[in-house]
mmCIF file of C-alpha atoms in Angstrom:
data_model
loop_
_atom_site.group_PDB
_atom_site.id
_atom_site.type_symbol
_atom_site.label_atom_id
_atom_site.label_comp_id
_atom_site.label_asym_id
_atom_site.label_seq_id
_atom_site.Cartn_x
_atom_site.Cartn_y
_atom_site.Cartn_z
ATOM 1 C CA UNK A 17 -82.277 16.629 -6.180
ATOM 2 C CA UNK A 18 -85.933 15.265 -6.124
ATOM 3 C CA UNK A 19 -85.530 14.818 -9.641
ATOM 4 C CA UNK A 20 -82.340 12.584 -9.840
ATOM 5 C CA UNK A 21 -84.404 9.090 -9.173
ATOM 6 C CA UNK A 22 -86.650 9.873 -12.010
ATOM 7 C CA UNK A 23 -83.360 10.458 -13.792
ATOM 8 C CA UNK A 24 -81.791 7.583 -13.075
ATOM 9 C CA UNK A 25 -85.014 5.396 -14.214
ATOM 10 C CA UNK A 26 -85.218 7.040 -17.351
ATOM 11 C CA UNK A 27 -81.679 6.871 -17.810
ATOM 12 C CA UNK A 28 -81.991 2.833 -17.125
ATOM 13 C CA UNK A 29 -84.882 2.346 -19.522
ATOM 14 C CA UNK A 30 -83.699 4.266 -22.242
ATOM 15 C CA UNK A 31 -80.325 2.213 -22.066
ATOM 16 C CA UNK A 32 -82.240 -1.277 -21.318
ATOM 17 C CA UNK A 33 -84.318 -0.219 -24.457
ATOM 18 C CA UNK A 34 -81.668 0.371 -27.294
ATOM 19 C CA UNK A 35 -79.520 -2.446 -25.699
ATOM 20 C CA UNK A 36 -82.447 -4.933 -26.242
ATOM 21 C CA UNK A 37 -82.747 -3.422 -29.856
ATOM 22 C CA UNK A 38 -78.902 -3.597 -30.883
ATOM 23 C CA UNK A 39 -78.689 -7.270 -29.568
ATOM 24 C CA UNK A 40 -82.069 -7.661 -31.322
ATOM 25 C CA UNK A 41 -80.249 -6.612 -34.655
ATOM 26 C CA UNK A 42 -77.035 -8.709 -34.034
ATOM 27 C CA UNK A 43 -78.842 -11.525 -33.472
ATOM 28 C CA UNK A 44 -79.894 -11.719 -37.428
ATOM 29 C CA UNK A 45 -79.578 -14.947 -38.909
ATOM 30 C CA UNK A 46 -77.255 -14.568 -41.601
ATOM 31 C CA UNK A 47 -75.655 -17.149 -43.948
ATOM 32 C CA UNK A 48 -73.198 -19.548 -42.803
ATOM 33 C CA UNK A 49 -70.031 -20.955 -44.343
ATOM 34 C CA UNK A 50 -69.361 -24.703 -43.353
ATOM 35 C CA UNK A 51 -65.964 -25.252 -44.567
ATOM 36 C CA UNK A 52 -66.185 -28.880 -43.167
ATOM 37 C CA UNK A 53 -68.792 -29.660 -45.481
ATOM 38 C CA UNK A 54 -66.584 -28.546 -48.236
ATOM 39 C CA UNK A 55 -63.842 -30.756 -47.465
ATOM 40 C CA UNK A 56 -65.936 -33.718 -47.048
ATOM 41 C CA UNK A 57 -67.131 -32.971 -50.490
ATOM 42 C CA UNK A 58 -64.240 -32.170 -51.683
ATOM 43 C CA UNK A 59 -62.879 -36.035 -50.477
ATOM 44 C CA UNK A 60 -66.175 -37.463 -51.864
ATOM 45 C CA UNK A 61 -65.085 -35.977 -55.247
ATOM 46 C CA UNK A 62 -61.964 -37.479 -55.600
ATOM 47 C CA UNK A 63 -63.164 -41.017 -54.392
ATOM 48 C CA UNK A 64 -65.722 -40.922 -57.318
ATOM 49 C CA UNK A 65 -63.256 -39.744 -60.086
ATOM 50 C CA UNK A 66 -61.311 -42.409 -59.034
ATOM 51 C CA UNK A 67 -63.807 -45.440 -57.847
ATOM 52 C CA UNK A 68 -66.364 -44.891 -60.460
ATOM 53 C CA UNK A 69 -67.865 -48.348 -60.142
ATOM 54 C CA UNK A 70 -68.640 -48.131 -56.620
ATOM 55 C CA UNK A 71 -71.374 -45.306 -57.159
ATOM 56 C CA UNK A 72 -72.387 -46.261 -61.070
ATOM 57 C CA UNK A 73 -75.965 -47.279 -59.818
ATOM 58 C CA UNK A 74 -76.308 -44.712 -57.072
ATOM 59 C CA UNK A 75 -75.574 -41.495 -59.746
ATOM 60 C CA UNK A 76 -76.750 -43.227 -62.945
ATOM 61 C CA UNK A 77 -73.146 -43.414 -64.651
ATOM 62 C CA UNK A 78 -74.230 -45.678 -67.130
ATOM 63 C CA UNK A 79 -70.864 -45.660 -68.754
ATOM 64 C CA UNK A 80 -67.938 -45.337 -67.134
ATOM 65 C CA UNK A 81 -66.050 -44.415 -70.215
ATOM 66 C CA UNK A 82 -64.479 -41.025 -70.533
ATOM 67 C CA UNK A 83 -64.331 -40.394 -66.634
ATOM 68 C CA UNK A 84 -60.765 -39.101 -65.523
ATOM 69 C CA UNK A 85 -59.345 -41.054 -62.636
ATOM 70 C CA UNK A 86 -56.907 -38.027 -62.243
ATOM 71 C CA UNK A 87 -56.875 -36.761 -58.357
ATOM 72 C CA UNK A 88 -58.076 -33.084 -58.405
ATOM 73 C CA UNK A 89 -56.133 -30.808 -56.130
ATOM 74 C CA UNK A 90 -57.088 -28.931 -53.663
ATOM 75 C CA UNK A 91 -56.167 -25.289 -54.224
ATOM 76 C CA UNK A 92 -56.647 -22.465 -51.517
ATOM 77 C CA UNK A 93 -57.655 -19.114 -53.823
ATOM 78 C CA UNK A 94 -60.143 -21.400 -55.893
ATOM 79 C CA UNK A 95 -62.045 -22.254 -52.132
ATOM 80 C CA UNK A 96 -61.770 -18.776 -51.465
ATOM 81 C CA UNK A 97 -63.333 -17.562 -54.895
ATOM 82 C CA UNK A 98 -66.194 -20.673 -54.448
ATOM 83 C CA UNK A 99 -66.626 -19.513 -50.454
ATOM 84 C CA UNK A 100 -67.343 -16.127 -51.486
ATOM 85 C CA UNK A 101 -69.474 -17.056 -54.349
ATOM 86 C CA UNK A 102 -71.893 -19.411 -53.013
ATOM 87 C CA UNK A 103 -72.152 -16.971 -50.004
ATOM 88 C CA UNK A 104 -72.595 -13.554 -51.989
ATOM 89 C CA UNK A 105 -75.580 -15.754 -53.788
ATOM 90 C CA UNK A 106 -77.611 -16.699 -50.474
ATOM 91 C CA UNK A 107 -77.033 -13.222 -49.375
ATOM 92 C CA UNK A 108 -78.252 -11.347 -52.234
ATOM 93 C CA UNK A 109 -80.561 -14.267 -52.911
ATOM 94 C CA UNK A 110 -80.009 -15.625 -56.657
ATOM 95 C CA UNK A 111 -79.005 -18.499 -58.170
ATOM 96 C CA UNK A 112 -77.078 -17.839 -61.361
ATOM 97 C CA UNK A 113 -73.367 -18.177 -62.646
ATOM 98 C CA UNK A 114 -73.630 -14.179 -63.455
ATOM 99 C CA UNK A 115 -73.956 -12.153 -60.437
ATOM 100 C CA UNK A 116 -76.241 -8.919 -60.056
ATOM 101 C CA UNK A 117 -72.932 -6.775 -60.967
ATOM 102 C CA UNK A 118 -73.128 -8.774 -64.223
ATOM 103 C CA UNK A 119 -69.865 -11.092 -63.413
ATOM 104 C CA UNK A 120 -69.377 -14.313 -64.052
ATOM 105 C CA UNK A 121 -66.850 -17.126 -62.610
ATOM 106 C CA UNK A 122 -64.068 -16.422 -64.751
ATOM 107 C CA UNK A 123 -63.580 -12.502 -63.810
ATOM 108 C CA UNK A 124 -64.039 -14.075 -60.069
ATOM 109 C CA UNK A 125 -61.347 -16.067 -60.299
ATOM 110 C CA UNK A 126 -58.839 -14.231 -61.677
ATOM 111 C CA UNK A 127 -59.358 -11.343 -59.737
ATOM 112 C CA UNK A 128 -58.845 -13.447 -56.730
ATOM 113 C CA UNK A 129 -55.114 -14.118 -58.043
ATOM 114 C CA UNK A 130 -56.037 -17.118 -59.780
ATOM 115 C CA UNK A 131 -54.091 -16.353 -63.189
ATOM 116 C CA UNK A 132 -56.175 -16.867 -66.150
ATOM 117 C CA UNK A 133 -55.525 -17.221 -69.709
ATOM 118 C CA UNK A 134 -56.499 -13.692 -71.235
ATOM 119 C CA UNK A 135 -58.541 -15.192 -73.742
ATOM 120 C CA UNK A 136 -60.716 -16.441 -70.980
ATOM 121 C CA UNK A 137 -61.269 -13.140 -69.971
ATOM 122 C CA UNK A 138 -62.394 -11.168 -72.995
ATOM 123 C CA UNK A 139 -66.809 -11.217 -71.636
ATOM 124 C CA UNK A 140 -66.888 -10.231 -68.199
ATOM 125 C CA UNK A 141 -69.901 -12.750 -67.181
ATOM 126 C CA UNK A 142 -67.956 -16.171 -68.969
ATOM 127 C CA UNK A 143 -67.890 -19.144 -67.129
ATOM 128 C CA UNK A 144 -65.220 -22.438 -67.841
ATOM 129 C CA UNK A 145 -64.342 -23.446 -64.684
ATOM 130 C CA UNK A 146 -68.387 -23.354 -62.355
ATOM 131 C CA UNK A 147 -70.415 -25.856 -61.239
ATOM 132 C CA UNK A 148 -73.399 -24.845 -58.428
ATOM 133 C CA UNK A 149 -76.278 -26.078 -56.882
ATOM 134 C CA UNK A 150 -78.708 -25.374 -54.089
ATOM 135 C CA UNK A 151 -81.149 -26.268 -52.144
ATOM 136 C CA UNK A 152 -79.069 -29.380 -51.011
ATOM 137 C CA UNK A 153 -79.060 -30.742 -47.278
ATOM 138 C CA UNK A 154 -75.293 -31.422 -47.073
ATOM 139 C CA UNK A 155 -72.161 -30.924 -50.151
ATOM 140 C CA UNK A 156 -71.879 -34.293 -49.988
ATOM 141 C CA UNK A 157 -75.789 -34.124 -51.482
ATOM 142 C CA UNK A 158 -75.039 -31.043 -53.324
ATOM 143 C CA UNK A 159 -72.068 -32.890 -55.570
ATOM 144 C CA UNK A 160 -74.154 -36.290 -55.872
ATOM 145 C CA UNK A 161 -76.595 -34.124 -57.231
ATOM 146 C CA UNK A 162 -74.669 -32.000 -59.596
ATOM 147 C CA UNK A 163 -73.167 -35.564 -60.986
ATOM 148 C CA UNK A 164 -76.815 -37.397 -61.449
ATOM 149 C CA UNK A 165 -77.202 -34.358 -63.447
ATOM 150 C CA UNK A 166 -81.019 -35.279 -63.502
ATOM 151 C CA UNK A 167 -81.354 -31.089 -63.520
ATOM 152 C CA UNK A 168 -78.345 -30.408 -66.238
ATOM 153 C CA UNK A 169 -79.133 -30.451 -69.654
ATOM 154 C CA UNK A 170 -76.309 -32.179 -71.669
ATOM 155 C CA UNK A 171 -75.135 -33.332 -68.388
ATOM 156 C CA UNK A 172 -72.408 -30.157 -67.891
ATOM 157 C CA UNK A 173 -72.274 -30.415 -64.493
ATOM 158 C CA UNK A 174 -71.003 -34.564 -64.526
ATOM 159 C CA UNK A 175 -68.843 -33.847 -67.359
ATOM 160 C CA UNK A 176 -67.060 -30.939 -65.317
ATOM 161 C CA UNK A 177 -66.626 -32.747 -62.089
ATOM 162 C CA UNK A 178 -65.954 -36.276 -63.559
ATOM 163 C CA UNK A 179 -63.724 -34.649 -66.421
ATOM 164 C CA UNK A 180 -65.605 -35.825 -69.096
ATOM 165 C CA UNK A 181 -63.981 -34.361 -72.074
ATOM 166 C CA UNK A 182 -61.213 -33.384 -73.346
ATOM 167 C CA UNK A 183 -60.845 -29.497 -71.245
ATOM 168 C CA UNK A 184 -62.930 -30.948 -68.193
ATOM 169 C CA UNK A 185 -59.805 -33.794 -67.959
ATOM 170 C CA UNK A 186 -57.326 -30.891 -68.093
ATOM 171 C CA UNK A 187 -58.878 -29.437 -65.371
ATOM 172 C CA UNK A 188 -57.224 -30.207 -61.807
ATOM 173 C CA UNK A 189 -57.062 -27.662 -59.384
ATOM 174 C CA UNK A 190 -59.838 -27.532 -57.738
ATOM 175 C CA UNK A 191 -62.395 -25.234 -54.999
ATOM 176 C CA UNK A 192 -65.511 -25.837 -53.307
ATOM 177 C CA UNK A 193 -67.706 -23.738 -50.988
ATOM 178 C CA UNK A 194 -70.575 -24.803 -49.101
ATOM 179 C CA UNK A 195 -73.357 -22.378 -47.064
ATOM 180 C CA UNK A 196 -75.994 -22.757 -45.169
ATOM 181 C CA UNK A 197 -78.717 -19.821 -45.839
ATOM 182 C CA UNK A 198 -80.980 -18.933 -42.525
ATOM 183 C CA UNK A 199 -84.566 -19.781 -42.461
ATOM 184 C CA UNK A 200 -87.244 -18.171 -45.119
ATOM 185 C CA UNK A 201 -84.305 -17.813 -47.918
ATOM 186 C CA UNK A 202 -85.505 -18.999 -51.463
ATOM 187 C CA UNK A 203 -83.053 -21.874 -50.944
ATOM 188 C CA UNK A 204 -81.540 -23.638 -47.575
ATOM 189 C CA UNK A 205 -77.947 -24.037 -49.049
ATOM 190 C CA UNK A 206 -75.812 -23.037 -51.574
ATOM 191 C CA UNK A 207 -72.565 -25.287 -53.036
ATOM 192 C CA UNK A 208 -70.087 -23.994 -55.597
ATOM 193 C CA UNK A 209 -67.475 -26.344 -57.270
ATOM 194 C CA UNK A 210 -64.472 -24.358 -59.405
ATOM 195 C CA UNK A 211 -62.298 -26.634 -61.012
ATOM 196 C CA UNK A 212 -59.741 -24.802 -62.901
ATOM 197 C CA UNK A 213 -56.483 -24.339 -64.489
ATOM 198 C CA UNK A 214 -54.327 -21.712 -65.643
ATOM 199 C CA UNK A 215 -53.166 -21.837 -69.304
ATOM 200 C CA UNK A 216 -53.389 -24.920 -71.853
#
């Protein structure tokens, strides 16, 4: 019985010592989905597809030609496929529209139950529908960004969320994720716009 205090403290400090460590290891920083900021860019969007004039200066549109005033809708599996996109990129760290597995947007989506034409389909790593950027503050930065397109070479990423051409205008469903990576990431913030359709 002269034993049983030295027990007990051991006991006590053993379980004080791996209870420190396993809150230690919850407490990880991981990335963070802000489905707020999604929204808000998601109404930000809209209001510059349709009142082009009012941000010509601030993005550089200097012509408002060609820009589809058509409202994109907001569509529930696309956010999903954008959520988990931008997220599986600040948690393996990359920035690409191919992810490490070799995928690319299109496989994404339709796996997700987003019905694609098959044709769209044929390379696993194609990509009609993606738009991303990082590194941005807020989505609302992130899309402003995307549309300046000082970054984009031919301007893809304005054409895709302004509808631009002729497939970007048939475009109208759309899905945006935002997250927020944790401290000492290669980049603070990841946004991914998927504007889609179907079929022709």
């Amino acid at each position: 019985m002269a034993n049983t205090p030295m027990k007990l403290f051991l006991f006590f400090t053993a379980f004080t010592f791996f209870s420190c460590f396993s809150v230690r290891n919850d407490s990880v920083v991981r990335p963070r989905v802000d489905r707020s900021e999604a929204k808000t860019a998601f109404a930000l969007l809209n209001d510059i597809r349709q009142r082009p004039e009012a941000f010509q200066h601030e993005l550089g549109l200097t012509s408002l030609n060609g820009i589809s005033r058509t409202p994109l809708r907001w569509n529930s599996t696309l956010a999903k496929v954008a959520e988990a996109r931008a997220l599986d990129m600040a948690q393996r760290e990359y920035f690409d529209h191919t992810d490490p597995d070799g995928f690319g947007p299109n496989y994404h989506i339709n796996q997700a139950g987003y019905t694609l034409n098959p044709d769209w389909l044929k390379h696993k790593e194609t990509n009609n529908f993606e738009s991303i950027g990082a590194n941005h503050p807020t989505a609302v930065d992130g899309i402003k960004a995307l549309i300046a397109g000082k970054n984009s070479p031919g301007f893809r990423h304005r054409a895709h969320l302004l509808g631009m051409d002729e497939w970007n205008a048939s475009l109208n469903d759309v899905g945006i994720g935002f997250v927020r990576a944790p401290s000492g990431s290669p980049y603070q913030s990841y946004i991914c716009v998927i504007i889609a359709k179907h079929d022709w």
